[in-house]
Short mmCIF file of C-alpha atoms and ligand atoms in Angstrom, two decimals:
data_model
loop_
_atom_site.label_atom_id
_atom_site.label_comp_id
_atom_site.label_asym_id
_atom_site.label_seq_id
_atom_site.Cartn_x
_atom_site.Cartn_y
_atom_site.Cartn_z
CA MET A 12 -1.74 4.69 -28.13
CA GLU A 13 1.53 3.25 -26.81
CA LEU A 14 1.15 -0.16 -25.16
CA LEU A 15 2.66 1.11 -21.91
CA ASP A 16 0.17 3.97 -21.66
CA LEU A 17 -2.85 1.67 -21.67
CA THR A 18 -4.82 1.27 -18.48
CA LEU A 19 -5.65 -2.24 -17.31
CA GLN A 20 -9.15 -1.93 -18.76
CA GLN A 21 -7.83 -0.58 -22.09
CA ALA A 22 -5.17 -3.29 -22.30
CA HIS A 23 -7.90 -5.87 -21.75
CA GLU A 24 -9.93 -4.42 -24.63
CA GLY A 25 -6.81 -4.54 -26.82
CA LEU A 26 -6.19 -8.18 -25.99
CA LYS A 27 -9.83 -8.97 -26.67
CA LYS A 28 -9.69 -7.32 -30.09
CA LYS A 29 -6.38 -9.11 -30.77
CA GLU A 30 -4.65 -5.80 -31.40
CA PHE A 31 -1.64 -7.24 -29.59
CA SER A 32 -0.83 -10.35 -27.59
CA SER A 33 -0.03 -10.71 -23.91
CA THR A 34 3.50 -11.74 -24.91
CA GLU A 35 3.93 -8.49 -26.85
CA LEU A 36 2.58 -6.48 -23.95
CA THR A 37 4.79 -8.32 -21.47
CA LYS A 38 7.88 -7.85 -23.64
CA ALA A 39 7.13 -4.14 -23.91
CA TYR A 40 7.07 -3.89 -20.10
CA LEU A 41 10.23 -5.99 -19.72
CA ALA A 42 12.00 -3.70 -22.19
CA GLN A 43 10.81 -0.64 -20.28
CA ILE A 44 12.15 -2.13 -17.04
CA LYS A 45 15.51 -2.79 -18.74
CA ASN A 46 15.67 0.79 -20.00
CA GLU A 47 14.30 2.69 -17.02
CA ASP A 48 14.83 0.72 -13.87
CA GLN A 49 18.55 1.35 -13.57
CA LYS A 50 17.72 4.90 -12.64
CA ILE A 51 14.47 4.31 -10.70
CA HIS A 52 15.24 1.01 -8.91
CA ALA A 53 11.59 0.04 -8.46
CA TYR A 54 12.40 -3.68 -8.76
CA LEU A 55 14.46 -5.94 -6.52
CA ALA A 56 13.96 -8.83 -8.92
CA VAL A 57 12.53 -9.15 -12.40
CA THR A 58 10.83 -12.53 -12.87
CA GLU A 59 11.30 -12.57 -16.61
CA ASN A 60 10.95 -16.33 -17.12
CA LEU A 61 7.81 -16.52 -15.05
CA ALA A 62 6.35 -13.48 -16.84
CA LEU A 63 6.97 -14.88 -20.32
CA GLU A 64 5.58 -18.29 -19.35
CA GLN A 65 2.47 -16.68 -17.89
CA ALA A 66 2.06 -14.47 -20.97
CA GLU A 67 2.24 -17.50 -23.25
CA ALA A 68 -0.36 -19.33 -21.17
CA ALA A 69 -2.57 -16.22 -21.21
CA ASP A 70 -2.27 -15.95 -25.00
CA LYS A 71 -3.53 -19.52 -25.36
CA ILE A 72 -6.57 -18.67 -23.26
CA ILE A 73 -7.18 -15.46 -25.18
CA LEU A 74 -7.09 -17.37 -28.48
CA SER A 75 -9.34 -20.17 -27.31
CA GLN A 76 -11.93 -18.40 -25.16
CA LYS A 77 -14.42 -15.67 -25.97
CA GLU A 78 -14.64 -14.41 -22.41
CA PHE A 79 -11.64 -14.11 -20.15
CA SER A 80 -10.87 -12.19 -16.99
CA VAL A 81 -9.85 -8.53 -17.23
CA LEU A 82 -6.59 -9.47 -15.53
CA THR A 83 -5.70 -12.21 -18.01
CA GLY A 84 -2.39 -11.53 -19.73
CA ILE A 85 -1.79 -8.14 -18.11
CA PRO A 86 1.55 -7.53 -16.39
CA ASN A 87 1.80 -6.43 -12.78
CA SER A 88 4.44 -5.96 -10.08
CA ILE A 89 4.36 -7.45 -6.58
CA LYS A 90 5.77 -5.87 -3.43
CA ASP A 91 8.63 -8.02 -2.19
CA ALA A 92 6.87 -8.83 1.07
CA ILE A 93 4.26 -10.94 -0.73
CA LEU A 94 5.21 -14.55 -1.45
CA VAL A 95 5.34 -15.81 -5.04
CA GLU A 96 6.17 -19.51 -5.07
CA GLY A 97 9.68 -20.31 -6.26
CA GLU A 98 10.78 -16.65 -6.32
CA LYS A 99 12.95 -14.81 -3.85
CA CYS A 100 11.10 -12.80 -1.20
CA THR A 101 13.39 -10.50 0.78
CA ALA A 102 11.04 -8.04 2.53
CA GLY A 103 13.83 -5.56 1.75
CA SER A 104 16.00 -7.19 4.41
CA LYS A 105 19.40 -8.85 4.35
CA ILE A 106 18.08 -11.45 6.77
CA LEU A 107 15.87 -12.76 3.95
CA GLY A 108 18.33 -11.90 1.18
CA HIS A 109 18.36 -15.46 -0.18
CA TYR A 110 14.96 -16.65 0.99
CA VAL A 111 12.85 -18.35 -1.69
CA ALA A 112 9.08 -18.45 -1.15
CA PRO A 113 7.82 -22.03 -0.75
CA TYR A 114 4.21 -21.17 -1.59
CA ASP A 115 1.99 -18.46 -3.09
CA ALA A 116 0.25 -15.83 -0.99
CA THR A 117 -3.53 -16.07 -1.35
CA VAL A 118 -3.63 -12.85 -3.39
CA ILE A 119 -1.04 -14.35 -5.78
CA LYS A 120 -3.06 -17.56 -6.08
CA LYS A 121 -6.05 -15.42 -7.02
CA LEU A 122 -4.10 -13.44 -9.63
CA LYS A 123 -2.59 -16.61 -11.09
CA LYS A 124 -6.03 -18.19 -11.34
CA GLN A 125 -7.00 -15.27 -13.55
CA ASN A 126 -3.82 -15.72 -15.60
CA ALA A 127 -2.23 -12.44 -14.64
CA VAL A 128 1.43 -11.88 -15.55
CA ILE A 129 3.96 -11.20 -12.78
CA LEU A 130 6.88 -9.02 -13.93
CA GLY A 131 8.80 -8.97 -10.68
CA LYS A 132 9.15 -8.06 -7.04
CA THR A 133 9.30 -4.43 -5.99
CA ASN A 134 11.44 -2.59 -3.46
CA LEU A 135 10.24 -1.59 0.00
CA ASP A 136 11.47 -0.31 3.32
CA GLU A 137 12.88 -3.21 5.32
CA PHE A 138 9.91 -5.26 6.59
CA ALA A 139 7.70 -2.39 5.36
CA MET A 140 8.99 -0.13 8.15
CA GLY A 141 9.34 3.33 6.72
CA ALA A 142 7.87 6.03 4.55
CA SER A 143 10.48 6.45 1.82
CA THR A 144 12.08 3.06 0.83
CA GLU A 145 15.33 4.48 2.18
CA ASN A 146 15.19 1.75 4.83
CA SER A 147 15.51 -0.98 2.19
CA ALA A 148 18.70 -3.00 2.58
CA PHE A 149 18.98 -2.93 -1.21
CA GLY A 150 18.98 0.77 -2.05
CA VAL A 151 16.40 3.50 -2.42
CA THR A 152 13.65 3.69 -5.06
CA LYS A 153 13.69 7.08 -6.74
CA ASN A 154 10.62 9.10 -7.56
CA PRO A 155 9.94 8.89 -11.33
CA HIS A 156 8.76 12.53 -11.28
CA ASP A 157 12.02 13.78 -9.76
CA LEU A 158 14.96 11.44 -9.33
CA ALA A 159 16.37 13.46 -6.42
CA ARG A 160 13.29 12.63 -4.37
CA VAL A 161 11.91 9.59 -2.60
CA SER A 162 9.09 7.51 -4.02
CA GLY A 163 7.45 7.23 -0.61
CA GLY A 164 7.13 4.08 1.37
CA SER A 165 7.01 1.51 2.26
CA SER A 166 5.52 0.36 -1.07
CA GLY A 167 7.71 2.83 -2.97
CA GLY A 168 8.83 0.30 -5.57
CA ALA A 169 5.21 -0.62 -6.25
CA ALA A 170 4.12 2.98 -6.79
CA ALA A 171 7.21 3.86 -8.85
CA SER A 172 6.76 0.78 -11.05
CA VAL A 173 3.31 2.01 -12.09
CA ALA A 174 4.35 5.67 -12.38
CA ALA A 175 7.40 4.77 -14.54
CA LYS A 176 5.26 2.52 -16.78
CA GLU A 177 7.22 -0.51 -15.58
CA ALA A 178 4.00 -2.33 -14.64
CA CYS A 179 0.35 -1.88 -15.53
CA TYR A 180 -0.69 -2.20 -11.89
CA ALA A 181 0.89 -3.27 -8.61
CA LEU A 182 0.17 -4.94 -5.31
CA GLY A 183 1.44 -3.13 -2.22
CA SER A 184 0.69 -3.38 1.48
CA ASP A 185 -0.37 -0.75 4.00
CA THR A 186 0.19 -0.88 7.76
CA GLY A 187 0.23 2.83 8.58
CA GLY A 188 0.12 4.44 5.15
CA SER A 189 2.39 2.36 2.93
CA ILE A 190 0.07 2.17 -0.07
CA ARG A 191 -1.42 5.66 0.10
CA LEU A 192 1.76 7.63 0.80
CA PRO A 193 3.80 6.30 -2.16
CA ALA A 194 0.69 6.49 -4.36
CA SER A 195 0.42 10.16 -3.43
CA PHE A 196 4.14 10.85 -3.99
CA CYS A 197 4.22 9.05 -7.35
CA GLY A 198 0.86 10.21 -8.72
CA VAL A 199 -0.95 6.88 -8.93
CA VAL A 200 -4.18 5.60 -7.36
CA GLY A 201 -3.76 3.37 -4.28
CA LEU A 202 -6.36 1.66 -2.11
CA ASN A 203 -5.90 0.55 1.47
CA PRO A 204 -8.75 -1.92 2.06
CA THR A 205 -10.79 -2.36 5.25
CA TYR A 206 -8.90 -4.59 7.68
CA GLY A 207 -10.05 -8.11 6.82
CA ALA A 208 -11.20 -7.39 3.26
CA VAL A 209 -8.11 -9.00 1.71
CA SER A 210 -6.30 -12.12 2.94
CA ARG A 211 -2.91 -11.53 4.58
CA PHE A 212 -1.84 -15.14 4.07
CA GLY A 213 1.59 -15.07 2.47
CA LEU A 214 2.30 -11.44 3.32
CA ILE A 215 5.42 -11.27 5.50
CA ALA A 216 3.97 -9.94 8.74
CA PHE A 217 4.94 -6.56 10.12
CA ALA A 218 2.05 -5.56 12.45
CA SER A 219 -0.68 -8.13 12.05
CA SER A 220 -3.58 -6.08 13.40
CA LEU A 221 -2.84 -3.36 10.82
CA ASP A 222 -1.33 -5.01 7.71
CA GLN A 223 -3.46 -5.12 4.54
CA ILE A 224 -2.58 -5.85 0.92
CA GLY A 225 -4.06 -3.50 -1.66
CA PRO A 226 -3.89 -2.42 -5.31
CA MET A 227 -2.11 0.49 -6.98
CA ALA A 228 -2.82 1.51 -10.57
CA LYS A 229 -3.15 4.37 -13.02
CA THR A 230 -6.91 4.79 -12.63
CA VAL A 231 -9.67 4.24 -10.08
CA GLU A 232 -11.35 1.81 -12.46
CA ASP A 233 -8.21 -0.35 -12.55
CA VAL A 234 -7.84 -0.30 -8.79
CA LYS A 235 -11.41 -1.54 -8.49
CA ILE A 236 -10.77 -4.40 -10.90
CA VAL A 237 -7.78 -5.57 -8.86
CA PHE A 238 -9.55 -5.09 -5.53
CA ASP A 239 -12.49 -7.21 -6.73
CA ALA A 240 -10.02 -9.91 -7.76
CA ILE A 241 -8.05 -10.11 -4.51
CA SER A 242 -10.68 -9.50 -1.81
CA GLY A 243 -12.69 -12.15 0.01
CA LYS A 244 -12.65 -14.68 2.81
CA ASP A 245 -9.69 -17.02 3.05
CA ALA A 246 -9.58 -20.08 5.28
CA ASN A 247 -5.86 -19.38 5.81
CA ASP A 248 -6.46 -15.96 7.37
CA ALA A 249 -8.86 -15.99 10.30
CA THR A 250 -9.15 -12.20 10.19
CA SER A 251 -10.42 -12.17 6.61
CA THR A 252 -14.15 -11.70 6.13
CA ASP A 253 -16.70 -12.85 3.58
CA TYR A 254 -18.25 -9.41 3.20
CA LYS A 255 -20.35 -9.19 0.04
CA PHE A 256 -19.30 -6.03 -1.77
CA GLU A 257 -22.22 -4.62 -3.75
CA ASP A 258 -21.70 -1.96 -6.42
CA GLU A 259 -22.64 1.52 -5.24
CA GLU A 260 -24.46 4.19 -7.22
CA VAL A 261 -23.07 7.52 -6.08
CA VAL A 262 -23.61 11.09 -7.22
CA LEU A 263 -21.69 14.06 -5.90
CA LYS A 264 -24.88 16.11 -5.65
CA GLY A 265 -26.03 15.91 -2.05
CA LEU A 266 -23.12 13.68 -0.99
CA LYS A 267 -21.99 14.50 2.55
CA ILE A 268 -18.23 14.81 2.67
CA GLY A 269 -16.60 15.12 6.08
CA ILE A 270 -13.60 17.39 6.49
CA PRO A 271 -11.68 16.40 9.63
CA LYS A 272 -10.71 19.74 11.12
CA GLU A 273 -7.71 18.39 13.03
CA TYR A 274 -6.11 17.40 9.69
CA PHE A 275 -5.77 21.01 8.60
CA GLU A 276 -4.62 22.60 11.83
CA LYS A 277 -0.86 22.57 11.70
CA GLY A 278 2.11 21.05 9.94
CA ILE A 279 0.52 20.92 6.49
CA ASP A 280 2.43 22.46 3.60
CA PRO A 281 0.34 25.39 2.24
CA GLU A 282 0.80 24.13 -1.34
CA VAL A 283 -0.58 20.71 -0.39
CA GLU A 284 -3.46 22.37 1.44
CA LYS A 285 -4.25 24.42 -1.66
CA ILE A 286 -4.56 21.25 -3.76
CA ILE A 287 -6.84 19.57 -1.23
CA ASN A 288 -8.96 22.72 -0.94
CA ASN A 289 -9.24 22.84 -4.70
CA ALA A 290 -10.55 19.24 -4.73
CA ILE A 291 -13.04 20.20 -2.02
CA LYS A 292 -14.16 23.21 -4.05
CA LYS A 293 -14.59 21.08 -7.18
CA ALA A 294 -16.75 18.60 -5.27
CA GLU A 295 -18.84 21.46 -3.88
CA GLU A 296 -19.38 22.82 -7.39
CA GLN A 297 -20.91 19.45 -8.24
CA GLY A 298 -23.34 19.78 -5.33
CA ALA A 299 -21.49 17.85 -2.61
CA LYS A 300 -22.01 19.15 0.93
CA MET A 301 -18.97 19.69 3.10
CA VAL A 302 -19.45 18.87 6.75
CA SER A 303 -16.80 19.79 9.30
CA VAL A 304 -16.10 16.78 11.53
CA SER A 305 -13.83 16.39 14.50
CA LEU A 306 -11.44 13.53 15.21
CA PRO A 307 -10.17 14.83 18.53
CA ASN A 308 -7.85 11.92 19.31
CA THR A 309 -5.83 12.40 16.11
CA LYS A 310 -3.10 14.02 18.20
CA TYR A 311 -2.43 10.68 19.94
CA SER A 312 -2.43 8.64 16.79
CA THR A 313 1.27 8.69 15.91
CA ALA A 314 2.30 7.88 19.49
CA CYS A 315 -0.29 5.11 19.64
CA TYR A 316 0.75 3.64 16.27
CA TYR A 317 4.42 3.70 17.21
CA ILE A 318 3.68 1.59 20.28
CA ILE A 319 1.28 -0.91 18.70
CA ALA A 320 3.14 -1.46 15.42
CA PRO A 321 6.57 -2.05 17.05
CA CYS A 322 5.01 -4.33 19.71
CA GLU A 323 3.50 -6.51 17.02
CA ALA A 324 6.67 -6.26 14.93
CA SER A 325 8.88 -7.39 17.81
CA ALA A 326 6.72 -10.51 18.16
CA ASN A 327 6.48 -11.13 14.40
CA LEU A 328 10.22 -10.72 13.79
CA ALA A 329 11.11 -13.17 16.57
CA ARG A 330 10.82 -15.95 14.01
CA PHE A 331 13.92 -14.70 12.17
CA ASP A 332 16.36 -16.40 14.51
CA GLY A 333 18.96 -17.78 12.12
CA ILE A 334 17.46 -21.25 12.48
CA LYS A 335 14.10 -21.28 10.76
CA TYR A 336 14.58 -18.74 7.99
CA GLY A 337 17.19 -16.94 5.97
CA LEU A 338 20.55 -15.68 7.09
CA SER A 339 22.26 -17.90 9.65
CA SER A 340 25.57 -17.23 11.37
CA GLN A 341 28.17 -19.92 10.64
CA SER A 342 30.71 -18.66 13.15
CA ALA A 343 28.67 -18.73 16.36
CA GLU A 344 29.65 -21.23 19.01
CA ASP A 345 26.30 -21.84 20.62
CA LEU A 346 22.59 -21.32 20.05
CA LEU A 347 22.46 -17.89 21.65
CA GLY A 348 25.39 -16.89 19.47
CA VAL A 349 23.47 -17.96 16.36
CA TYR A 350 20.53 -15.79 17.40
CA LEU A 351 22.66 -12.78 18.24
CA GLU A 352 24.95 -12.92 15.23
CA SER A 353 22.25 -13.74 12.67
CA ARG A 354 19.88 -11.06 13.90
CA GLY A 355 22.69 -8.60 14.49
CA ALA A 356 23.97 -8.95 10.93
CA GLY A 357 20.60 -9.54 9.24
CA PHE A 358 18.40 -6.70 10.51
CA GLY A 359 19.01 -3.09 9.54
CA PRO A 360 18.70 -0.14 11.95
CA GLU A 361 14.93 0.45 11.62
CA PRO A 362 13.77 -3.11 12.42
CA LYS A 363 16.27 -3.15 15.29
CA ARG A 364 14.84 0.11 16.62
CA ARG A 365 11.32 -1.27 16.42
CA ILE A 366 12.26 -4.57 18.05
CA LEU A 367 13.79 -2.63 20.94
CA ILE A 368 10.78 -0.32 21.31
CA GLY A 369 8.31 -3.19 20.99
CA THR A 370 10.09 -5.56 23.34
CA HIS A 371 10.46 -2.83 25.94
CA ALA A 372 6.80 -1.79 25.67
CA LEU A 373 5.63 -5.39 26.05
CA SER A 374 7.87 -6.25 28.97
CA ALA A 375 6.49 -6.96 32.42
CA GLY A 376 6.02 -3.71 34.30
CA TYR A 377 5.70 -1.61 31.13
CA TYR A 378 2.95 -3.52 29.36
CA ASP A 379 0.08 -1.68 31.07
CA ALA A 380 1.71 1.71 30.71
CA TYR A 381 2.44 1.36 26.99
CA TYR A 382 0.74 -1.45 25.11
CA LYS A 383 -2.50 -1.54 27.11
CA LYS A 384 -2.72 2.24 27.10
CA ALA A 385 -2.13 2.37 23.34
CA GLN A 386 -4.91 -0.18 22.80
CA GLU A 387 -7.26 1.99 24.85
CA VAL A 388 -6.34 5.06 22.83
CA ARG A 389 -6.82 3.04 19.65
CA GLU A 390 -10.39 2.42 20.74
CA LEU A 391 -10.91 6.16 21.24
CA ILE A 392 -9.59 6.81 17.72
CA ARG A 393 -12.01 4.20 16.39
CA GLN A 394 -14.88 5.90 18.25
CA ASP A 395 -13.93 9.26 16.73
CA PHE A 396 -14.40 7.85 13.24
CA LYS A 397 -17.60 6.03 14.22
CA GLU A 398 -19.13 9.26 15.48
CA ALA A 399 -18.02 11.19 12.39
CA PHE A 400 -19.40 8.59 10.00
CA LYS A 401 -22.86 9.03 11.56
CA LYS A 402 -22.87 12.42 9.84
CA VAL A 403 -21.06 11.86 6.53
CA ASP A 404 -20.73 9.45 3.61
CA VAL A 405 -16.97 9.76 3.10
CA MET A 406 -14.19 12.06 4.29
CA PHE A 407 -11.64 14.06 2.33
CA SER A 408 -8.18 14.83 3.68
CA PRO A 409 -4.58 15.10 2.58
CA VAL A 410 -2.57 11.86 2.37
CA SER A 411 0.60 13.43 3.65
CA PRO A 412 1.53 16.87 4.94
CA VAL A 413 4.19 17.39 2.25
CA PRO A 414 4.94 16.24 -1.31
CA ALA A 415 7.82 13.81 -1.97
CA PHE A 416 10.87 14.96 0.00
CA ASN A 417 14.52 14.80 -1.01
CA ILE A 418 16.44 11.57 -0.66
CA GLY A 419 18.42 11.81 2.56
CA GLU A 420 16.37 14.68 3.96
CA LYS A 421 14.74 12.68 6.76
CA SER A 422 16.76 9.48 6.84
CA ASN A 423 18.64 10.46 10.00
CA ASP A 424 15.56 11.73 11.76
CA PRO A 425 13.19 8.85 12.53
CA LEU A 426 10.66 11.08 14.27
CA SER A 427 10.14 13.33 11.27
CA MET A 428 9.82 10.19 9.13
CA TYR A 429 7.19 8.84 11.57
CA LEU A 430 5.20 12.07 11.18
CA MET A 431 4.63 11.25 7.51
CA ASP A 432 1.81 8.92 8.67
CA ILE A 433 -0.08 11.63 10.49
CA TYR A 434 -3.12 11.45 8.15
CA THR A 435 -2.86 7.81 7.12
CA GLY A 436 -2.13 6.15 10.49
CA PRO A 437 -5.40 6.96 12.31
CA VAL A 438 -7.38 5.32 9.48
CA LYS A 439 -5.40 2.12 10.03
CA LEU A 440 -5.77 2.14 13.80
CA ALA A 441 -9.52 2.30 13.17
CA GLY A 442 -9.29 -0.46 10.50
CA LEU A 443 -11.01 1.69 7.87
CA PRO A 444 -10.57 1.73 4.07
CA ALA A 445 -9.07 4.76 2.32
CA LEU A 446 -7.78 5.65 -1.11
CA SER A 447 -5.19 8.07 -2.46
CA LEU A 448 -6.25 9.88 -5.64
CA PRO A 449 -3.90 12.15 -7.61
CA ALA A 450 -5.34 15.62 -7.08
CA GLY A 451 -2.75 18.04 -8.41
CA LYS A 452 0.93 18.90 -8.40
CA VAL A 453 3.35 21.14 -6.56
CA GLY A 454 5.80 21.89 -9.36
CA LYS A 455 6.39 18.46 -10.85
CA LEU A 456 5.50 16.59 -7.65
CA PRO A 457 2.12 14.86 -7.44
CA VAL A 458 -0.13 15.28 -4.40
CA GLY A 459 -2.85 12.83 -3.40
CA LEU A 460 -6.31 13.42 -1.96
CA GLN A 461 -7.25 10.87 0.68
CA ILE A 462 -10.83 9.59 0.50
CA ILE A 463 -11.76 7.72 3.67
CA GLY A 464 -14.84 5.49 3.90
CA ASN A 465 -16.73 3.58 6.55
CA TYR A 466 -16.04 -0.14 7.12
CA PHE A 467 -16.32 -2.20 3.91
CA GLU A 468 -17.41 0.83 1.91
CA GLU A 469 -14.64 0.38 -0.63
CA ASN A 470 -17.16 0.60 -3.44
CA LYS A 471 -18.48 3.92 -2.18
CA ILE A 472 -14.92 5.27 -1.93
CA LEU A 473 -14.14 3.99 -5.42
CA ALA A 474 -17.32 5.48 -6.87
CA VAL A 475 -16.60 8.87 -5.29
CA ALA A 476 -12.96 8.66 -6.41
CA SER A 477 -14.03 7.90 -9.95
CA LEU A 478 -16.28 10.99 -10.01
CA MET A 479 -13.51 13.12 -8.48
CA GLU A 480 -11.01 11.75 -11.00
CA LYS A 481 -13.19 13.16 -13.80
CA VAL A 482 -13.87 16.47 -12.07
CA LEU A 483 -10.18 17.03 -11.32
CA GLN A 484 -9.17 16.18 -14.89
CA LEU A 485 -11.49 18.86 -16.17
CA GLY A 486 -9.06 21.34 -14.61
N1 LIG B 4 5.50 4.65 7.87
C1 LIG B 4 4.84 3.68 8.69
C2 LIG B 4 5.84 2.85 9.43
O1 LIG B 4 7.01 3.01 9.21
C3 LIG B 4 3.89 2.85 7.89
C4 LIG B 4 4.54 1.79 7.11
C5 LIG B 4 3.55 0.85 6.46
O2 LIG B 4 2.40 1.19 6.28
N2 LIG B 4 4.02 -0.35 6.18
O3 LIG B 4 5.48 2.02 10.22
#
């Protein structure tokens, strides 16, 4: 088998058997990036020196130790909103175009401790605001399955890097769908963890009550390996938890799978629906029981998300003032001028739109009508899921209503872009974990099945996904 086709687990076995070294594996990926990435543009920066140094260090460990971590010596890509010490971290924005990270995010510390290899930083919508990577200040990431189409977003570079064999696995982040949507569009597995399962320390904040870092990889098994490595309590993130994840034994026979009826009512592409229905049928053939559940407040979810996320974003982005970080106007005559010129030149249209929406919604007189109301609706959405999970083990749904769309198709229509989160956003407002599993294709375009679990039931989701992965491969 070609080095670049190996899964994380297979690459680990190869390293263990000394079939190849980490340096060889890393060089193979670096060569692939050189050959392919001009057309895909998954990467904003390739950290070649770091990668080769880390590979050399990993090879020493592999030679000297019998047992080493599954991640040791295996190359990954990191979304460019996650800090890697000494490397640029732009968040896809001109305002951070020259910003160099002064420390490692906790997830990076954890990967480095296991001697993982970091190939580079991947493209994203500016400050992770978007569903296509078209909002990146540094160009769009194309879908490896069809270069005329988007890779999804905001972690489009992450998903494309795995799909184009330019990384063995990737770290992305998900605020309203940003891991699952690009995973679905690019045909890879992506996990959005329960809020609090993974430390956010060192992730450039977009909407802090929603942001989570999570893994993307070729297989469910690989995603689990990375999730196990990055999850856990962190003293630097007060919202992280020390939940003890136990392995779950799951069989499809008798498993109660909830089908949220509101997710199939309107707006879904019939071809996507067919693929999801096929997955449902396959699970039923294995003895799973489908249970219709209702999430009646789904219809408010997009409105609610697009109040809460911009409110938090407007507060989080206030720190980019031309003084503390990044781009700073040299021509302004006074302090206010520095703020206005730096922010005016540094932020692209989408962050500006969100800052305006968020600041307006939080202002005196509007706070109760917008922010407070949205928080109340968020609670109702949470209750919907709570009720549904009394009856079912997991839920199946589409990830997005359509497969990857054409580049440019929605870029001048923010509302239709916002509607891409219709099935992924509610899960985030509730703080639940969910995974995107490749379930079929419309033409050459992959389509993901979303598997939603109850709080901290990542292992149940992963176990179900692993069974579904096999069932769907059987045809
Ligand atoms: N598309 C959503 C937004 O633009 C979600 C993005 C994300 O999850 N980071 O806010």
